mmCIF file of C-alpha atoms in Angstrom:
data_model
loop_
_atom_site.group_PDB
_atom_site.id
_atom_site.type_symbol
_atom_site.label_atom_id
_atom_site.label_comp_id
_atom_site.label_asym_id
_atom_site.label_seq_id
_atom_site.Cartn_x
_atom_site.Cartn_y
_atom_site.Cartn_z
ATOM 1 C CA GLY V 1 0.000 0.000 0.000
ATOM 2 C CA GLU V 2 0.864 3.675 -0.095
ATOM 3 C CA ASN V 3 3.309 5.133 2.443
ATOM 4 C CA VAL V 4 3.658 8.909 2.884
ATOM 5 C CA GLU V 5 6.551 10.458 4.797
ATOM 6 C CA GLN V 6 6.402 14.111 5.873
ATOM 7 C CA HIS V 7 9.182 16.407 7.096
ATOM 8 C CA PRO V 8 9.812 18.264 9.271
ATOM 9 C CA SER V 9 7.547 17.263 12.133
ATOM 10 C CA THR V 10 7.819 20.741 13.639
ATOM 11 C CA LEU V 11 8.745 24.023 11.993
ATOM 12 C CA SER V 12 9.166 27.379 13.628
ATOM 13 C CA VAL V 13 9.494 30.514 11.495
ATOM 14 C CA GLN V 14 9.419 34.237 12.042
ATOM 15 C CA GLU V 15 6.412 36.138 10.775
ATOM 16 C CA GLY V 16 6.992 37.155 7.173
ATOM 17 C CA ASP V 17 9.408 34.326 6.438
ATOM 18 C CA SER V 18 8.642 31.402 4.154
ATOM 19 C CA ALA V 19 7.837 27.878 5.288
ATOM 20 C CA VAL V 20 8.433 24.707 3.293
ATOM 21 C CA ILE V 21 7.069 21.268 4.135
ATOM 22 C CA LYS V 22 8.104 18.206 2.154
ATOM 23 C CA CYS V 23 6.465 14.835 1.559
ATOM 24 C CA THR V 24 7.495 11.686 -0.227
ATOM 25 C CA TYR V 25 5.251 8.854 -1.318
ATOM 26 C CA SER V 26 5.861 5.272 -2.337
ATOM 27 C CA ASP V 27 3.111 4.299 -4.787
ATOM 28 C CA SER V 28 3.887 5.506 -8.293
ATOM 29 C CA ALA V 29 0.201 5.032 -9.180
ATOM 30 C CA SER V 30 -0.841 7.843 -6.825
ATOM 31 C CA ASN V 31 -2.082 10.821 -8.782
ATOM 32 C CA TYR V 32 -3.785 13.234 -6.379
ATOM 33 C CA PHE V 33 -1.922 15.114 -3.647
ATOM 34 C CA PRO V 34 -3.871 17.376 -1.283
ATOM 35 C CA TRP V 35 -2.632 19.462 1.624
ATOM 36 C CA TYR V 36 -4.730 20.023 4.726
ATOM 37 C CA LYS V 37 -4.508 22.524 7.565
ATOM 38 C CA GLN V 38 -5.799 21.372 10.934
ATOM 39 C CA GLU V 39 -6.319 23.730 13.836
ATOM 40 C CA LEU V 40 -6.563 22.443 17.370
ATOM 41 C CA GLY V 41 -9.757 20.507 18.003
ATOM 42 C CA LYS V 42 -11.016 20.892 14.441
ATOM 43 C CA GLY V 43 -11.223 18.782 11.320
ATOM 44 C CA PRO V 44 -8.723 19.137 8.473
ATOM 45 C CA GLN V 45 -9.355 21.846 5.889
ATOM 46 C CA LEU V 46 -8.212 21.442 2.311
ATOM 47 C CA ILE V 47 -5.915 24.344 1.451
ATOM 48 C CA ILE V 48 -4.504 23.280 -1.901
ATOM 49 C CA ASP V 49 -4.181 20.179 -4.032
ATOM 50 C CA ILE V 50 -2.331 19.058 -7.130
ATOM 51 C CA ARG V 51 -2.820 16.301 -9.649
ATOM 52 C CA SER V 52 -0.124 14.279 -11.303
ATOM 53 C CA ASN V 53 -0.436 15.990 -14.658
ATOM 54 C CA VAL V 54 0.630 19.312 -13.109
ATOM 55 C CA GLY V 55 4.053 20.234 -11.738
ATOM 56 C CA GLU V 56 3.154 23.312 -9.736
ATOM 57 C CA LYS V 57 0.078 25.110 -8.481
ATOM 58 C CA LYS V 58 -0.226 28.404 -6.668
ATOM 59 C CA ASP V 59 -2.983 30.108 -4.710
ATOM 60 C CA GLN V 60 -1.994 33.485 -3.289
ATOM 61 C CA ARG V 61 0.628 32.792 -0.573
ATOM 62 C CA ILE V 62 0.428 29.028 -0.923
ATOM 63 C CA ALA V 63 2.047 26.899 -3.588
ATOM 64 C CA VAL V 64 2.558 23.193 -4.102
ATOM 65 C CA THR V 65 5.159 21.512 -6.311
ATOM 66 C CA LEU V 66 5.169 17.910 -7.472
ATOM 67 C CA ASN V 67 8.025 15.801 -8.800
ATOM 68 C CA LYS V 68 6.524 12.520 -9.976
ATOM 69 C CA THR V 69 9.851 11.055 -10.997
ATOM 70 C CA ALA V 70 11.264 11.491 -7.514
ATOM 71 C CA LYS V 71 7.868 10.852 -5.886
ATOM 72 C CA HIS V 72 7.912 13.919 -3.716
ATOM 73 C CA PHE V 73 5.800 17.025 -3.335
ATOM 74 C CA SER V 74 6.166 20.160 -1.259
ATOM 75 C CA LEU V 75 4.058 22.909 0.276
ATOM 76 C CA HIS V 76 5.389 26.458 0.220
ATOM 77 C CA ILE V 77 3.880 29.223 2.320
ATOM 78 C CA THR V 78 5.253 32.699 1.741
ATOM 79 C CA GLU V 79 4.916 35.780 3.942
ATOM 80 C CA THR V 80 3.791 33.660 6.870
ATOM 81 C CA GLN V 81 1.385 35.124 9.401
ATOM 82 C CA PRO V 82 0.583 34.046 12.975
ATOM 83 C CA GLU V 83 -2.758 32.677 11.787
ATOM 84 C CA ASP V 84 -0.874 30.216 9.597
ATOM 85 C CA SER V 85 0.145 28.424 12.798
ATOM 86 C CA ALA V 86 -1.464 24.978 12.713
ATOM 87 C CA VAL V 87 -0.714 21.360 11.877
ATOM 88 C CA TYR V 88 -0.356 20.676 8.167
ATOM 89 C CA PHE V 89 -0.884 17.263 6.611
ATOM 90 C CA CYS V 90 0.030 16.074 3.153
ATOM 91 C CA ALA V 91 -1.762 13.126 1.605
ATOM 92 C CA ALA V 92 -1.622 10.961 -1.480
ATOM 93 C CA SER V 93 -4.450 9.215 -3.271
ATOM 94 C CA GLY V 94 -4.335 6.561 -5.921
ATOM 95 C CA ALA V 95 -6.195 3.329 -6.462
ATOM 96 C CA GLY V 96 -9.536 3.277 -4.660
ATOM 97 C CA ASN V 97 -9.405 7.058 -4.161
ATOM 98 C CA MET V 98 -8.400 6.580 -0.549
ATOM 99 C CA LEU V 99 -6.136 9.125 1.091
ATOM 100 C CA THR V 100 -2.963 8.137 2.895
ATOM 101 C CA PHE V 101 -1.785 10.909 5.195
ATOM 102 C CA GLY V 102 1.690 11.994 6.170
ATOM 103 C CA GLY V 103 2.602 12.305 9.824
ATOM 104 C CA GLY V 104 1.896 16.038 10.000
ATOM 105 C CA THR V 105 3.974 19.179 10.527
ATOM 106 C CA ARG V 106 3.337 21.549 13.401
ATOM 107 C CA LEU V 107 4.019 25.026 12.046
ATOM 108 C CA MET V 108 4.576 27.842 14.501
ATOM 109 C CA VAL V 109 4.786 31.394 13.192
ATOM 110 C CA LYS V 110 6.314 33.764 15.727
ATOM 111 C CA PRO V 111 5.071 37.358 15.610
ATOM 112 C CA GLY Y 1 -20.197 24.681 -0.602
ATOM 113 C CA ALA Y 2 -19.228 21.083 0.317
ATOM 114 C CA VAL Y 3 -19.950 21.397 4.035
ATOM 115 C CA VAL Y 4 -19.815 18.350 6.279
ATOM 116 C CA SER Y 5 -21.158 18.365 9.820
ATOM 117 C CA GLN Y 6 -20.724 15.953 12.704
ATOM 118 C CA HIS Y 7 -22.791 15.443 15.805
ATOM 119 C CA PRO Y 8 -22.030 15.451 18.626
ATOM 120 C CA SER Y 9 -18.836 17.495 18.719
ATOM 121 C CA ARG Y 10 -17.929 16.038 22.099
ATOM 122 C CA VAL Y 11 -19.219 13.025 23.978
ATOM 123 C CA ILE Y 12 -18.291 11.381 27.246
ATOM 124 C CA CYS Y 13 -19.555 7.881 27.921
ATOM 125 C CA LYS Y 14 -18.981 5.183 30.462
ATOM 126 C CA SER Y 15 -16.997 2.066 29.680
ATOM 127 C CA GLY Y 16 -19.200 -0.659 28.240
ATOM 128 C CA THR Y 17 -21.786 1.638 26.707
ATOM 129 C CA SER Y 18 -22.296 2.448 23.027
ATOM 130 C CA VAL Y 19 -22.159 5.823 21.369
ATOM 131 C CA LYS Y 20 -23.339 6.950 17.942
ATOM 132 C CA ILE Y 21 -21.698 9.678 15.877
ATOM 133 C CA GLU Y 22 -23.494 11.234 12.910
ATOM 134 C CA CYS Y 23 -21.871 12.626 9.796
ATOM 135 C CA ARG Y 24 -23.942 14.718 7.395
ATOM 136 C CA SER Y 25 -23.201 16.354 4.081
ATOM 137 C CA LEU Y 26 -25.201 19.578 4.258
ATOM 138 C CA ASP Y 27 -25.186 20.921 0.729
ATOM 139 C CA PHE Y 28 -24.310 17.961 -1.460
ATOM 140 C CA GLN Y 29 -24.999 14.287 -1.858
ATOM 141 C CA ALA Y 30 -22.098 12.148 -0.753
ATOM 142 C CA THR Y 31 -21.648 8.959 -2.704
ATOM 143 C CA THR Y 32 -18.808 7.873 -0.462
ATOM 144 C CA MET Y 33 -18.072 8.691 3.164
ATOM 145 C CA PHE Y 34 -14.931 7.900 5.112
ATOM 146 C CA TRP Y 35 -14.320 7.528 8.835
ATOM 147 C CA TYR Y 36 -10.973 8.362 10.398
ATOM 148 C CA ARG Y 37 -9.554 8.162 13.900
ATOM 149 C CA GLN Y 38 -6.915 10.532 15.188
ATOM 150 C CA PHE Y 39 -5.039 10.084 18.463
ATOM 151 C CA PRO Y 40 -3.389 13.114 20.114
ATOM 152 C CA LYS Y 41 -0.487 14.543 18.118
ATOM 153 C CA GLN Y 42 -0.838 11.836 15.488
ATOM 154 C CA SER Y 43 -2.028 11.686 11.908
ATOM 155 C CA LEU Y 44 -5.411 10.598 10.609
ATOM 156 C CA MET Y 45 -5.881 6.866 10.249
ATOM 157 C CA LEU Y 46 -8.588 5.598 7.918
ATOM 158 C CA MET Y 47 -10.979 3.238 9.664
ATOM 159 C CA ALA Y 48 -13.505 2.465 6.952
ATOM 160 C CA THR Y 49 -15.031 3.554 3.682
ATOM 161 C CA SER Y 50 -18.774 3.474 3.171
ATOM 162 C CA ASN Y 51 -20.905 3.814 0.093
ATOM 163 C CA GLU Y 52 -24.594 4.611 0.310
ATOM 164 C CA GLY Y 53 -26.695 1.489 0.531
ATOM 165 C CA SER Y 54 -23.861 -0.990 0.834
ATOM 166 C CA LYS Y 55 -21.704 -2.438 3.574
ATOM 167 C CA ALA Y 56 -18.691 -0.518 4.732
ATOM 168 C CA THR Y 57 -15.180 -1.609 3.848
ATOM 169 C CA TYR Y 58 -12.977 -1.697 6.922
ATOM 170 C CA GLU Y 59 -9.239 -1.181 7.048
ATOM 171 C CA GLN Y 60 -7.030 -3.921 8.393
ATOM 172 C CA GLY Y 61 -7.063 -4.029 12.159
ATOM 173 C CA VAL Y 62 -10.392 -2.216 12.572
ATOM 174 C CA GLU Y 63 -13.037 -4.402 14.204
ATOM 175 C CA LYS Y 64 -16.198 -4.173 12.148
ATOM 176 C CA ASP Y 65 -18.319 -5.562 14.984
ATOM 177 C CA LYS Y 66 -17.068 -2.871 17.324
ATOM 178 C CA PHE Y 67 -17.272 0.068 14.948
ATOM 179 C CA LEU Y 68 -20.630 -0.194 13.199
ATOM 180 C CA ILE Y 69 -21.031 2.016 10.156
ATOM 181 C CA ASN Y 70 -24.329 2.746 8.454
ATOM 182 C CA HIS Y 71 -24.594 4.849 5.310
ATOM 183 C CA ALA Y 72 -28.359 4.850 4.921
ATOM 184 C CA SER Y 73 -28.703 7.884 2.683
ATOM 185 C CA LEU Y 74 -26.640 10.086 0.414
ATOM 186 C CA THR Y 75 -26.342 12.703 3.143
ATOM 187 C CA LEU Y 76 -25.937 10.688 6.334
ATOM 188 C CA SER Y 77 -23.479 8.163 7.681
ATOM 189 C CA THR Y 78 -23.284 7.005 11.280
ATOM 190 C CA LEU Y 79 -20.492 5.419 13.282
ATOM 191 C CA THR Y 80 -21.489 3.502 16.402
ATOM 192 C CA VAL Y 81 -18.761 2.576 18.841
ATOM 193 C CA THR Y 82 -20.109 -0.450 20.679
ATOM 194 C CA SER Y 83 -19.047 -1.503 24.164
ATOM 195 C CA ALA Y 84 -16.663 1.414 24.347
ATOM 196 C CA HIS Y 85 -13.467 1.183 26.393
ATOM 197 C CA PRO Y 86 -11.036 3.899 27.494
ATOM 198 C CA GLU Y 87 -8.655 2.952 24.672
ATOM 199 C CA ASP Y 88 -11.402 3.948 22.195
ATOM 200 C CA SER Y 89 -11.083 7.539 23.400
ATOM 201 C CA SER Y 90 -10.017 9.495 20.352
ATOM 202 C CA PHE Y 91 -10.954 12.170 17.822
ATOM 203 C CA TYR Y 92 -13.233 10.679 15.164
ATOM 204 C CA ILE Y 93 -13.475 12.526 11.860
ATOM 205 C CA CYS Y 94 -15.627 11.799 8.844
ATOM 206 C CA SER Y 95 -15.207 12.978 5.295
ATOM 207 C CA ALA Y 96 -17.290 12.813 2.147
ATOM 208 C CA SER Y 97 -16.748 12.707 -1.578
ATOM 209 C CA ILE Y 98 -19.223 14.290 -3.931
ATOM 210 C CA LEU Y 99 -18.792 12.006 -6.881
ATOM 211 C CA ALA Y 100 -18.069 8.319 -7.085
ATOM 212 C CA GLY Y 101 -14.399 8.041 -7.859
ATOM 213 C CA ALA Y 102 -13.711 11.683 -7.027
ATOM 214 C CA TYR Y 103 -10.497 12.334 -5.204
ATOM 215 C CA GLU Y 104 -11.522 15.364 -3.164
ATOM 216 C CA GLN Y 105 -12.655 14.648 0.362
ATOM 217 C CA TYR Y 106 -14.396 17.236 2.503
ATOM 218 C CA PHE Y 107 -13.923 16.766 6.221
ATOM 219 C CA GLY Y 108 -16.260 17.246 9.128
ATOM 220 C CA PRO Y 109 -15.233 19.105 12.300
ATOM 221 C CA GLY Y 110 -14.622 15.905 14.246
ATOM 222 C CA THR Y 111 -16.065 14.311 17.383
ATOM 223 C CA ARG Y 112 -14.040 14.037 20.571
ATOM 224 C CA LEU Y 113 -14.957 10.774 22.320
ATOM 225 C CA THR Y 114 -13.895 10.242 25.922
ATOM 226 C CA VAL Y 115 -14.627 6.888 27.540
ATOM 227 C CA THR Y 116 -14.402 6.881 31.338
#
């Protein structure tokens, strides 16, 4: 089955700096890669996703890149703000449309 | 659009009792619903996948007789934790897909279950 590794597990940045979170996956058949933001005590919220036929996607301060050959994808957050502080999860979906989640990254943005 | 609700948001029950959690898609019909469990500071682990009108498919290691899933309509799925024990205390989250075979999953706000 699919295995998704996520790094780092914690990330602390200064407000205004950029944050990068990286994930690798094992199943070359996976073709959908969403990123979720989870605040304490709440369910995950989809913030951006990318499909395997696209190498990069951007939405305002958030961007995701995908390298299918290397089987890794990354989340980039620019001009971080304190409200970006949360746990971020990457996921991969392939056969059966089931999501396999990475271990999560706790992002802390210091004002 | 694509809003998913869960009820209750928090529940405390005594060991040995059963508790039911509801998951509703509010503004769309969900062909497929998923149930996840999340322990503190850990990732989401898929428990089961359910399609409307058919039996749920459970992940390896998840007891289907303990975690009863019913997907009776296109907008409602329920998870019943039977004979709950303290080790069942967790954050239970459901998600829903709009179309059969669609990748996007929309998550509910979660239910915090505490078994005393």
